[in-house]
Amino acid sequence: MTVQLADDARAVVLVAQDAARRLGHRWIGTEHLLFALAATEQPIGVLLRAAGVEPRPIWAGIVSLVAVGDRAVDWDALSAIGIDLDRVRAQVPGTPGAPTRKGRSASGALRRRTRRRRGHIPLNPTARRCVEDAGRSGAIGSRRLALAVVEAAGPAARTILFDLGVSGPIVAALIEGEAMG
Amino acid sequence: MDGAVDVSERAASRDPDEGLRAVAALRALAEQLEDLQVANARALGWSWQAIAERLGVTKQTVHRKHGKRLGRQ
């Protein structure tokens, strides 16, 4: 399925790809999209930051939840075969990203592990579905992409939002309200 | 949502793209869990031999993989 990305959404996906590359990840997941949306100077970025969805803690959340480099876990991909992030975290204390553990220094972790990956990095299935869902009614702008990511959030983005203390549905309502007003 | 996996998502894993990605992600998760569990066992005073038996590998393998990270005593 080919979807038409508007320029603003395309810019967001490129930033998400760059984030994935800097972290040494082989996929662009909902976590990278969430980071890119929160970091953008576009109106959607301003709205998200005002709602407490800040890029720095998202980045730290990705590092501690997903980890960096070759041992990074694509939680969205695991959810496709029924492995649930929340259950793993609940049953294995000290699991990367478990609530009890403080995130490691992002820069330190990057220095230790990152191997730069070049070229195109594909969207993982959950992120791709977000883009496709957003595209159902025509070209996708950043706002619609944000709505899809926040609403349909894969386990990675959902958990990061939860750890930020941010409610996905409330943010989604804010985005929708803004769109109408 | 509560982590309940949508049936359509399970079916979708017949898609090689999802299936292969899940395999790669499982491998990465297993590595993360191994790091964690080996460190925990060492902290509780387990011998390399005892850890290796549980993992089904030789003592040398565990030691080579984790010894440096956890200190080779």
Short mmCIF file of C-alpha atoms in Angstrom, two decimals:
data_model
loop_
_atom_site.label_atom_id
_atom_site.label_comp_id
_atom_site.label_asym_id
_atom_site.label_seq_id
_atom_site.Cartn_x
_atom_site.Cartn_y
_atom_site.Cartn_z
CA MET A 1 0.00 0.00 0.00
CA THR A 2 1.38 3.33 -1.00
CA VAL A 3 0.43 6.30 1.06
CA GLN A 4 0.83 9.90 0.19
CA LEU A 5 2.83 11.78 2.79
CA ALA A 6 2.47 15.54 2.89
CA ASP A 7 5.74 17.46 3.17
CA ASP A 8 5.36 18.09 6.89
CA ALA A 9 4.76 14.40 7.64
CA ARG A 10 7.61 13.38 5.37
CA ALA A 11 9.93 15.68 7.34
CA VAL A 12 8.78 13.99 10.57
CA VAL A 13 9.43 10.51 9.20
CA LEU A 14 12.92 11.58 8.11
CA VAL A 15 13.69 12.81 11.63
CA ALA A 16 12.35 9.51 12.99
CA GLN A 17 14.65 7.65 10.62
CA ASP A 18 17.60 9.73 11.77
CA ALA A 19 16.74 8.96 15.40
CA ALA A 20 16.58 5.23 14.61
CA ARG A 21 19.93 5.45 12.85
CA ARG A 22 21.60 7.30 15.72
CA LEU A 23 20.34 4.64 18.12
CA GLY A 24 21.57 1.83 15.88
CA HIS A 25 18.05 0.49 15.36
CA ARG A 26 17.08 -1.43 12.27
CA TRP A 27 13.48 -0.25 12.32
CA ILE A 28 11.47 2.93 12.60
CA GLY A 29 8.87 2.23 15.25
CA THR A 30 6.14 4.22 16.93
CA GLU A 31 8.75 5.26 19.50
CA HIS A 32 10.86 7.02 16.85
CA LEU A 33 7.80 8.63 15.28
CA LEU A 34 6.72 9.88 18.69
CA PHE A 35 10.16 11.38 19.28
CA ALA A 36 10.20 13.10 15.89
CA LEU A 37 6.70 14.51 16.36
CA ALA A 38 7.62 15.89 19.78
CA ALA A 39 10.83 17.42 18.47
CA THR A 40 9.46 19.19 15.40
CA GLU A 41 9.04 22.95 15.16
CA GLN A 42 5.78 22.33 13.29
CA PRO A 43 2.56 23.28 15.12
CA ILE A 44 1.99 19.67 16.15
CA GLY A 45 5.33 19.70 17.99
CA VAL A 46 4.34 22.83 19.88
CA LEU A 47 1.03 21.21 20.85
CA LEU A 48 2.66 17.97 21.98
CA ARG A 49 5.29 19.72 24.07
CA ALA A 50 2.60 21.85 25.71
CA ALA A 51 0.87 18.58 26.63
CA GLY A 52 4.02 17.26 28.28
CA VAL A 53 5.22 15.15 25.39
CA GLU A 54 8.84 16.33 25.36
CA PRO A 55 11.55 15.00 23.07
CA ARG A 56 14.33 14.63 25.66
CA PRO A 57 12.53 12.28 28.04
CA ILE A 58 11.20 10.35 25.03
CA TRP A 59 14.76 9.84 23.84
CA ALA A 60 15.81 8.72 27.32
CA GLY A 61 12.74 6.47 27.42
CA ILE A 62 13.72 4.83 24.14
CA VAL A 63 17.25 4.23 25.37
CA SER A 64 16.17 2.61 28.61
CA LEU A 65 13.16 0.73 27.24
CA VAL A 66 14.40 -0.39 23.85
CA ALA A 67 18.18 -0.08 24.48
CA VAL A 68 20.78 0.85 21.94
CA GLY A 69 22.47 -0.98 19.11
CA ASP A 70 22.40 -4.70 18.40
CA ARG A 71 20.57 -5.71 21.57
CA ALA A 72 17.78 -3.21 21.11
CA VAL A 73 14.35 -4.83 21.25
CA ASP A 74 11.63 -3.99 18.74
CA TRP A 75 8.66 -4.33 21.10
CA ASP A 76 6.18 -3.52 18.35
CA ALA A 77 7.44 -6.57 16.43
CA LEU A 78 7.13 -8.78 19.52
CA SER A 79 3.54 -7.73 20.06
CA ALA A 80 2.74 -9.22 16.65
CA ILE A 81 3.47 -12.70 18.05
CA GLY A 82 1.72 -12.12 21.33
CA ILE A 83 4.61 -11.08 23.57
CA ASP A 84 3.49 -8.29 25.76
CA LEU A 85 5.89 -5.60 26.93
CA ASP A 86 3.94 -4.83 30.09
CA ARG A 87 3.92 -8.46 31.15
CA VAL A 88 7.60 -8.93 30.57
CA ARG A 89 8.29 -5.80 32.56
CA ALA A 90 5.98 -6.84 35.36
CA GLN A 91 7.35 -10.37 35.66
CA VAL A 92 11.04 -9.72 35.22
CA PRO A 93 12.15 -7.05 37.67
CA GLY A 94 15.03 -5.11 36.29
CA THR A 95 14.11 -5.80 32.68
CA PRO A 96 15.40 -3.00 30.53
CA GLY A 97 12.83 -0.31 30.91
CA ALA A 98 11.21 -1.73 34.01
CA PRO A 99 9.76 1.09 36.07
CA THR A 100 12.13 0.51 38.98
CA ARG A 101 15.20 1.10 36.93
CA LYS A 102 16.47 4.56 36.11
CA GLY A 103 17.39 5.19 32.50
CA ARG A 104 21.06 5.09 31.69
CA SER A 105 22.74 8.12 30.30
CA ALA A 106 21.70 8.29 26.69
CA SER A 107 25.00 9.63 25.45
CA GLY A 108 26.99 7.07 27.40
CA ALA A 109 24.92 4.21 26.04
CA LEU A 110 25.32 5.61 22.55
CA ARG A 111 29.08 5.77 22.90
CA ARG A 112 29.20 2.20 24.09
CA ARG A 113 27.05 0.52 21.54
CA THR A 114 26.04 2.50 18.54
CA ARG A 115 26.99 1.26 15.19
CA ARG A 116 25.93 3.67 12.49
CA ARG A 117 23.58 2.26 9.95
CA ARG A 118 23.33 3.85 6.59
CA GLY A 119 20.59 4.40 4.09
CA HIS A 120 16.92 3.73 4.32
CA ILE A 121 15.47 2.20 7.48
CA PRO A 122 12.01 0.61 7.09
CA LEU A 123 9.00 1.32 9.26
CA ASN A 124 8.12 -1.63 11.46
CA PRO A 125 4.64 -3.10 10.93
CA THR A 126 3.01 -1.15 13.75
CA ALA A 127 4.45 2.15 12.60
CA ARG A 128 3.52 1.32 9.03
CA ARG A 129 -0.05 0.64 10.11
CA CYS A 130 -0.14 4.02 11.84
CA VAL A 131 0.93 5.70 8.63
CA GLU A 132 -1.56 3.70 6.59
CA ASP A 133 -4.42 4.38 8.98
CA ALA A 134 -3.60 8.04 8.92
CA GLY A 135 -3.64 7.91 5.14
CA ARG A 136 -7.10 6.46 4.77
CA SER A 137 -8.61 9.82 4.13
CA GLY A 138 -6.14 11.32 1.74
CA ALA A 139 -2.66 12.75 2.07
CA ILE A 140 -1.15 12.47 5.52
CA GLY A 141 -0.05 15.53 7.38
CA SER A 142 1.87 15.57 10.65
CA ARG A 143 -1.25 16.16 12.69
CA ARG A 144 -2.97 13.06 11.41
CA LEU A 145 0.21 11.06 11.81
CA ALA A 146 0.46 12.21 15.43
CA LEU A 147 -3.10 11.18 16.07
CA ALA A 148 -2.46 7.72 14.64
CA VAL A 149 0.71 7.29 16.70
CA VAL A 150 -0.88 8.46 19.94
CA GLU A 151 -4.12 6.52 19.47
CA ALA A 152 -2.93 3.30 17.91
CA ALA A 153 0.37 3.53 19.75
CA GLY A 154 2.32 0.31 19.57
CA PRO A 155 3.60 -1.01 22.87
CA ALA A 156 6.80 1.02 22.63
CA ALA A 157 5.21 4.44 22.18
CA ARG A 158 2.40 3.58 24.59
CA THR A 159 4.81 2.60 27.34
CA ILE A 160 6.98 5.65 26.80
CA LEU A 161 3.94 7.91 27.04
CA PHE A 162 2.86 6.07 30.18
CA ASP A 163 6.29 6.49 31.75
CA LEU A 164 6.14 10.21 30.92
CA GLY A 165 2.91 10.33 32.88
CA VAL A 166 1.02 11.41 29.80
CA SER A 167 -2.39 10.04 28.83
CA GLY A 168 -2.57 8.97 25.17
CA PRO A 169 -6.34 9.55 24.90
CA ILE A 170 -6.06 13.04 26.39
CA VAL A 171 -3.32 13.99 23.97
CA ALA A 172 -5.37 12.53 21.11
CA ALA A 173 -8.37 14.63 22.19
CA LEU A 174 -6.16 17.74 22.28
CA ILE A 175 -4.93 17.06 18.75
CA GLU A 176 -8.48 16.51 17.52
CA GLY A 177 -9.76 19.61 19.30
CA GLU A 178 -7.04 21.69 17.71
CA ALA A 179 -7.90 20.30 14.30
CA MET A 180 -11.52 21.40 14.65
CA GLY A 181 -10.83 24.78 16.17
CA MET B 1 -5.80 -2.49 25.42
CA ASP B 2 -4.10 -4.19 28.36
CA GLY B 3 -1.66 -5.96 26.15
CA ALA B 4 -4.29 -8.26 24.74
CA VAL B 5 -3.10 -9.11 21.30
CA ASP B 6 -5.51 -8.47 18.55
CA VAL B 7 -6.35 -11.62 16.62
CA SER B 8 -5.75 -9.92 13.33
CA GLU B 9 -2.28 -9.02 14.54
CA ARG B 10 -1.46 -12.65 15.25
CA ALA B 11 -2.68 -13.67 11.85
CA ALA B 12 -0.62 -10.94 10.31
CA SER B 13 2.52 -12.56 11.65
CA ARG B 14 2.19 -15.04 8.80
CA ASP B 15 3.48 -12.15 6.84
CA PRO B 16 7.23 -12.82 6.53
CA ASP B 17 7.98 -9.18 7.27
CA GLU B 18 6.30 -9.42 10.68
CA GLY B 19 7.51 -12.96 11.35
CA LEU B 20 11.16 -12.26 10.60
CA ARG B 21 11.12 -9.01 12.57
CA ALA B 22 9.62 -10.88 15.52
CA VAL B 23 12.43 -13.44 15.34
CA ALA B 24 15.06 -10.70 15.37
CA ALA B 25 13.31 -8.95 18.25
CA LEU B 26 13.07 -12.20 20.23
CA ARG B 27 16.78 -12.77 19.81
CA ALA B 28 17.52 -9.27 21.09
CA LEU B 29 15.14 -9.79 24.02
CA ALA B 30 16.79 -13.12 24.88
CA GLU B 31 20.19 -11.41 24.90
CA GLN B 32 18.92 -8.65 27.17
CA LEU B 33 17.34 -11.18 29.54
CA GLU B 34 20.50 -13.29 29.56
CA ASP B 35 22.62 -10.27 30.54
CA LEU B 36 20.17 -9.48 33.28
CA GLN B 37 19.80 -13.01 34.66
CA VAL B 38 23.50 -13.83 34.56
CA ALA B 39 24.31 -10.59 36.39
CA ASN B 40 21.64 -11.38 38.96
CA ALA B 41 22.93 -14.93 39.47
CA ARG B 42 26.51 -13.69 39.89
CA ALA B 43 25.37 -11.05 42.35
CA LEU B 44 23.73 -13.84 44.36
CA GLY B 45 26.98 -15.77 44.36
CA TRP B 46 26.23 -18.41 41.72
CA SER B 47 29.23 -20.08 40.12
CA TRP B 48 29.87 -19.81 36.39
CA GLN B 49 29.41 -23.58 36.23
CA ALA B 50 25.95 -23.41 37.82
CA ILE B 51 24.89 -20.61 35.46
CA ALA B 52 26.21 -22.48 32.41
CA GLU B 53 24.24 -25.60 33.35
CA ARG B 54 20.98 -23.65 33.44
CA LEU B 55 21.70 -21.99 30.13
CA GLY B 56 22.68 -25.28 28.53
CA VAL B 57 26.12 -24.09 27.45
CA THR B 58 29.68 -24.65 28.66
CA LYS B 59 31.21 -22.73 31.51
CA GLN B 60 33.76 -21.30 29.08
CA THR B 61 31.03 -19.91 26.86
CA VAL B 62 29.30 -18.07 29.69
CA HIS B 63 32.57 -16.81 31.04
CA ARG B 64 33.75 -15.59 27.66
CA LYS B 65 30.48 -13.80 27.06
CA HIS B 66 29.88 -12.24 30.46
CA GLY B 67 33.13 -12.50 32.40
CA LYS B 68 34.58 -9.18 31.35
CA ARG B 69 31.36 -7.26 31.91
CA LEU B 70 30.79 -8.73 35.37
CA GLY B 71 34.36 -9.03 36.57
CA ARG B 72 36.23 -12.31 36.33
CA GLN B 73 36.50 -13.55 39.84
#
